[in-house]
């Protein structure tokens, strides 16, 4: 039987009066009701003068002598939090969902801003959002090249509100080194992929990756480091996944592209790591059109896991914890809003991805004795 409203509100009052300021989300979980229902109860009790409410927090009424100078609410009334992400970026949109849930539980609105694929597009968007009253910022700049990344450091470091970078790790020693960041540990993601392939007996592996984002550059660097040091990998190579996946697509298109099927044939590779999902699905089709079957002739792992599982052969994929990155970034920003932008040291958080094994990887065929390198 559902608990009567009056009884539930009496329990809310009892908890708040005994514990002091209490998060609405914690009360909802304890009383087994939705956050929306609990928020309505708190609003009604506040209207009746039985408790005080802040954003996401219920507070007891103070004695009359103390009410003259009450302590500030953790999250005082203010504008929304601005969230800025690139246009047409499904990976980052999943992070947005994680952040939105956290802000909703705290009673804070978000203002979503989509940045077009133009260098420097984020700065005027952020400036407008702040002029309109945004009190904090979550941002994932596009940073197609290192030059565009460096160009954003100065103005981002001078923001007048707390900010957290999502899936972006500024250069060490830069003006943004001490800004809060939450990222996936992409080195670990590449490690998971290569260890899985090496465990299946694959000794010659290719990375086909983008080169037009911080994530892409992190993957290329990690692959080069790990593959070069891995005792079970004999040969490896890196190729651009598509001409348009370079920092300067016009220059890349003008150059003579190296095709993945021909590189696999030349290297004698039996496995490939492909970034990101859409490119991975298209490259698998290109391999099949060239007579290279996946996984029979070449095992394939996608990196991103947004749509990798939807292919005609569902792709094994490294799966970054996208929603968790968004939640962690929102929690960091809430901490700054509650305690002040300069409260405590900056935090650089890394969250580990995992590997979703599907049908695109299998045991490698035995290597002919004539091709086994000498010890």
XYZ file of C-alpha atoms in Angstrom:
375
model
C 0.000 0.000 0.000
C 1.253 3.466 -0.861
C 2.248 5.564 2.151
C -0.126 8.499 2.850
C 1.260 11.869 1.794
C 0.919 13.401 5.282
C 2.821 10.529 6.886
C 5.589 10.730 4.284
C 5.976 14.461 4.879
C 6.144 13.918 8.634
C 8.982 11.465 8.037
C 10.752 14.012 5.822
C 10.519 16.623 8.565
C 11.806 14.163 11.175
C 14.839 13.256 9.048
C 15.714 16.854 8.210
C 15.283 18.064 11.784
C 17.501 15.286 13.141
C 20.231 15.381 10.466
C 20.237 18.956 9.273
C 20.660 19.770 5.573
C 19.863 16.646 3.541
C 20.025 16.008 -0.204
C 16.644 15.530 -1.860
C 18.006 12.561 -3.829
C 19.089 10.842 -0.589
C 15.657 11.417 0.986
C 13.941 10.014 -2.103
C 16.046 6.854 -1.989
C 15.467 6.402 1.741
C 11.695 6.866 1.474
C 11.447 4.821 -1.758
C 9.809 7.546 -3.838
C 10.882 9.382 -6.962
C 13.021 12.503 -6.777
C 10.181 14.444 -8.430
C 7.700 13.353 -5.739
C 10.136 14.143 -2.936
C 10.863 17.568 -4.426
C 7.126 18.382 -4.464
C 6.884 17.362 -0.804
C 9.816 19.607 0.124
C 8.323 22.536 -1.816
C 5.005 22.144 -0.007
C 6.654 21.858 3.400
C 8.699 24.972 2.611
C 5.507 26.868 1.652
C 4.043 25.852 4.997
C 7.128 27.239 6.736
C 8.151 23.857 8.166
C 11.547 23.622 6.457
C 13.774 25.543 4.062
C 14.872 24.362 0.678
C 17.872 25.062 -1.512
C 18.762 23.554 -4.873
C 18.603 19.825 -4.263
C 18.733 20.262 -0.470
C 16.139 20.324 2.344
C 17.123 22.283 5.492
C 15.519 22.533 8.922
C 14.047 25.826 10.059
C 16.480 27.702 12.296
C 15.605 29.170 15.680
C 14.388 32.732 15.443
C 17.663 34.138 16.835
C 19.699 32.351 14.230
C 17.493 33.248 11.271
C 18.811 36.790 11.198
C 22.062 35.575 9.646
C 21.450 32.118 8.156
C 24.359 30.304 6.515
C 24.292 30.368 2.706
C 22.670 27.521 0.830
C 25.207 25.164 -0.757
C 23.834 26.039 -4.177
C 22.315 29.537 -4.057
C 19.679 30.520 -6.569
C 21.254 31.363 -9.883
C 21.249 30.713 -13.569
C 21.727 27.423 -15.358
C 24.919 25.502 -15.922
C 26.093 25.851 -19.518
C 27.052 22.617 -21.308
C 28.957 23.031 -24.581
C 29.592 20.053 -26.882
C 30.444 19.720 -30.590
C 27.804 19.307 -33.257
C 26.974 15.729 -34.342
C 29.001 13.971 -31.667
C 27.025 10.990 -30.336
C 29.860 9.941 -28.009
C 29.724 13.244 -26.112
C 25.924 13.331 -26.161
C 25.961 10.151 -24.051
C 28.119 11.995 -21.517
C 25.536 14.767 -21.520
C 22.854 12.325 -20.329
C 24.981 11.379 -17.315
C 25.588 15.028 -16.434
C 21.932 15.959 -16.859
C 20.779 13.363 -14.319
C 23.191 14.700 -11.704
C 22.142 18.307 -12.228
C 18.435 17.418 -12.161
C 18.874 15.709 -8.794
C 20.483 18.902 -7.505
C 17.635 21.010 -8.894
C 19.856 22.867 -11.366
C 18.882 23.610 -14.939
C 21.322 23.088 -17.778
C 21.601 25.184 -20.901
C 22.826 23.010 -23.781
C 24.885 24.714 -26.484
C 26.000 22.942 -29.674
C 29.247 24.188 -31.212
C 29.502 24.046 -35.026
C 32.593 22.448 -36.617
C 34.491 25.720 -36.928
C 37.766 26.552 -35.177
C 37.164 28.851 -32.205
C 33.392 28.325 -32.224
C 33.188 27.632 -28.486
C 34.444 30.992 -27.199
C 31.555 33.208 -28.413
C 29.053 30.544 -27.320
C 30.490 30.482 -23.804
C 30.657 34.273 -23.627
C 26.969 34.540 -24.569
C 26.020 31.873 -22.030
C 27.861 33.701 -19.255
C 26.308 37.024 -20.284
C 22.907 35.325 -20.004
C 23.650 34.290 -16.428
C 25.228 30.827 -16.587
C 26.922 30.118 -13.256
C 29.126 27.216 -14.312
C 30.410 25.442 -17.412
C 30.872 21.866 -18.604
C 32.692 21.852 -21.923
C 34.202 19.434 -24.425
C 35.872 21.635 -27.058
C 36.285 20.098 -30.497
C 40.052 20.779 -30.650
C 40.480 19.313 -34.109
C 44.212 20.084 -34.049
C 46.795 20.874 -31.394
C 46.918 24.461 -32.688
C 43.181 25.004 -32.110
C 43.557 23.417 -28.674
C 46.349 25.800 -27.677
C 44.364 28.766 -28.988
C 41.573 28.066 -26.480
C 43.781 27.796 -23.411
C 43.990 31.512 -22.601
C 40.311 32.432 -22.632
C 39.228 29.206 -20.896
C 41.738 29.853 -18.106
C 40.233 33.322 -17.528
C 36.600 32.278 -17.087
C 34.737 34.005 -14.270
C 32.771 30.879 -13.317
C 33.795 27.334 -12.319
C 34.412 25.063 -15.321
C 35.096 21.361 -15.889
C 36.534 19.878 -19.087
C 35.044 16.570 -20.270
C 37.196 14.080 -22.214
C 39.834 16.757 -22.692
C 43.239 16.694 -21.008
C 45.127 19.976 -21.557
C 48.854 19.941 -22.210
C 50.943 19.604 -19.065
C 52.178 22.966 -17.870
C 49.650 24.899 -19.947
C 47.333 27.615 -18.662
C 44.631 24.947 -18.241
C 46.763 22.421 -16.380
C 45.061 23.327 -13.080
C 41.467 23.203 -14.387
C 39.161 20.351 -13.292
C 38.997 17.588 -15.910
C 37.288 14.208 -16.205
C 38.546 11.842 -18.910
C 38.443 8.231 -19.967
C 41.795 6.486 -19.525
C 42.296 5.838 -23.236
C 45.731 4.295 -22.688
C 43.986 1.589 -20.689
C 41.382 1.174 -23.419
C 44.060 0.495 -26.034
C 45.765 -1.855 -23.580
C 42.517 -3.844 -23.194
C 42.128 -4.141 -26.968
C 45.708 -5.212 -27.689
C 45.809 -7.649 -24.775
C 42.594 -9.242 -26.012
C 43.934 -9.598 -29.561
C 47.335 -10.862 -28.427
C 45.576 -13.373 -26.170
C 43.809 -14.710 -29.259
C 47.162 -15.199 -30.965
C 47.220 -12.086 -33.159
C 50.813 -10.920 -33.594
C 50.428 -8.377 -36.403
C 47.933 -5.618 -35.679
C 46.903 -2.391 -37.391
C 45.337 0.725 -35.889
C 43.046 2.656 -38.240
C 42.243 5.834 -36.350
C 41.094 9.378 -36.691
C 43.563 12.191 -36.017
C 41.196 15.115 -35.520
C 40.415 15.107 -31.791
C 42.215 14.792 -28.443
C 40.795 11.287 -28.055
C 42.093 10.228 -31.462
C 45.540 11.577 -30.715
C 45.586 9.839 -27.336
C 44.692 6.517 -28.986
C 47.400 6.829 -31.636
C 50.021 7.648 -29.004
C 48.937 4.810 -26.701
C 48.827 2.265 -29.539
C 52.348 3.167 -30.663
C 53.698 2.875 -27.121
C 51.920 -0.349 -26.173
C 52.384 -2.200 -29.466
C 56.099 -1.355 -29.595
C 56.620 -2.758 -26.085
C 54.263 -5.765 -26.226
C 56.199 -9.063 -26.226
C 53.561 -10.871 -28.283
C 53.184 -8.303 -31.069
C 55.683 -8.732 -33.921
C 54.517 -6.039 -36.332
C 52.159 -3.109 -36.125
C 51.216 -0.021 -38.114
C 48.963 3.040 -37.881
C 46.822 4.348 -40.735
C 44.289 7.174 -41.029
C 40.778 5.763 -40.893
C 39.489 8.174 -43.577
C 40.792 11.297 -45.364
C 38.254 13.475 -43.545
C 39.487 12.211 -40.174
C 42.650 14.363 -40.265
C 43.130 17.812 -38.667
C 43.317 19.270 -42.186
C 41.004 17.113 -44.335
C 41.860 19.040 -47.526
C 45.562 18.281 -47.145
C 44.857 14.662 -46.227
C 42.605 14.179 -49.244
C 45.286 15.616 -51.518
C 47.886 13.157 -50.221
C 48.011 9.599 -51.496
C 45.937 7.705 -48.905
C 47.018 4.341 -47.525
C 44.038 1.996 -47.650
C 43.447 -0.350 -44.736
C 42.974 -3.498 -46.892
C 46.283 -2.962 -48.684
C 48.114 -2.226 -45.410
C 46.715 -5.398 -43.825
C 47.880 -7.401 -46.853
C 51.315 -5.781 -46.870
C 51.844 -6.317 -43.139
C 50.242 -9.749 -43.019
C 48.058 -8.401 -40.215
C 45.306 -10.553 -38.734
C 43.665 -7.942 -36.494
C 42.756 -4.256 -36.457
C 41.688 -1.658 -33.880
C 39.322 0.859 -35.498
C 38.389 4.338 -34.209
C 35.510 5.346 -33.995
C 32.350 3.291 -34.407
C 30.982 4.679 -37.683
C 34.422 4.564 -39.297
C 34.838 1.037 -37.914
C 31.602 -0.208 -39.487
C 32.538 1.363 -42.833
C 36.068 -0.065 -42.714
C 34.751 -3.559 -41.960
C 32.543 -3.259 -45.036
C 35.530 -2.068 -47.080
C 37.534 -5.069 -45.879
C 34.763 -7.425 -46.938
C 34.526 -5.752 -50.334
C 38.260 -6.414 -50.691
C 37.848 -10.085 -49.848
C 38.984 -9.803 -46.204
C 36.400 -11.459 -43.966
C 35.768 -10.292 -40.404
C 36.520 -12.130 -38.165
C 37.651 -15.146 -40.214
C 40.576 -13.368 -41.910
C 40.904 -10.315 -39.685
C 39.589 -9.740 -36.177
C 38.321 -6.199 -35.576
C 37.780 -4.107 -32.441
C 35.987 -0.755 -32.540
C 36.760 2.071 -30.151
C 33.829 4.118 -28.749
C 30.964 1.580 -28.542
C 28.163 3.933 -29.479
C 26.805 1.870 -32.409
C 29.494 -0.840 -32.707
C 27.094 -3.565 -31.614
C 24.616 -2.757 -34.411
C 26.714 -3.980 -37.340
C 25.775 -7.039 -39.391
C 28.636 -8.585 -37.441
C 28.410 -6.933 -34.014
C 31.822 -5.469 -33.298
C 33.847 -6.174 -30.204
C 34.462 -2.704 -28.780
C 36.344 -0.729 -26.177
C 33.550 1.007 -24.292
C 34.444 4.241 -22.485
C 32.173 4.949 -19.484
C 30.552 7.892 -21.249
C 27.629 8.510 -18.888
C 29.910 8.089 -15.866
C 32.316 10.703 -17.240
C 29.373 13.108 -17.515
C 28.180 12.328 -13.993
C 31.656 12.754 -12.517
C 32.140 16.061 -14.343
C 28.788 17.339 -13.071
C 29.645 16.301 -9.509
C 32.971 18.149 -9.717
C 31.193 21.272 -10.923
C 28.563 20.992 -8.170
C 31.375 20.812 -5.618
C 32.800 24.082 -6.982
C 29.371 25.742 -6.964
C 28.735 24.654 -3.379
C 32.127 25.563 -1.926
C 33.424 28.280 -4.220
C 35.504 28.153 -7.378
C 38.781 28.392 -5.466
C 37.950 25.804 -2.815
C 40.604 23.107 -2.821
C 42.990 21.885 -5.507
C 41.965 21.109 -9.070
C 41.102 17.500 -9.824
C 42.158 15.502 -12.872
C 40.006 12.381 -12.867
C 40.379 9.325 -15.099
C 37.697 6.661 -15.474
C 38.561 3.239 -16.872
C 36.794 1.844 -19.963
C 35.937 -1.818 -20.434
C 35.886 -4.234 -23.363
C 32.626 -5.589 -24.795
C 33.451 -8.850 -26.590
C 31.148 -9.609 -29.514
C 31.400 -11.488 -32.791
C 34.174 -9.646 -34.612
C 37.157 -11.233 -32.861
C 38.313 -14.827 -32.848
C 41.400 -16.979 -32.419
C 44.111 -16.260 -34.984
C 45.150 -18.929 -37.441
C 48.531 -20.501 -36.593
C 51.484 -18.603 -38.064
C 53.508 -20.687 -40.552
C 56.881 -21.733 -39.113
C 58.683 -19.843 -41.877
C 57.124 -16.565 -40.646
C 57.904 -16.967 -36.945
C 60.665 -14.499 -36.007
C 63.782 -15.987 -34.379
C 64.224 -15.631 -30.603
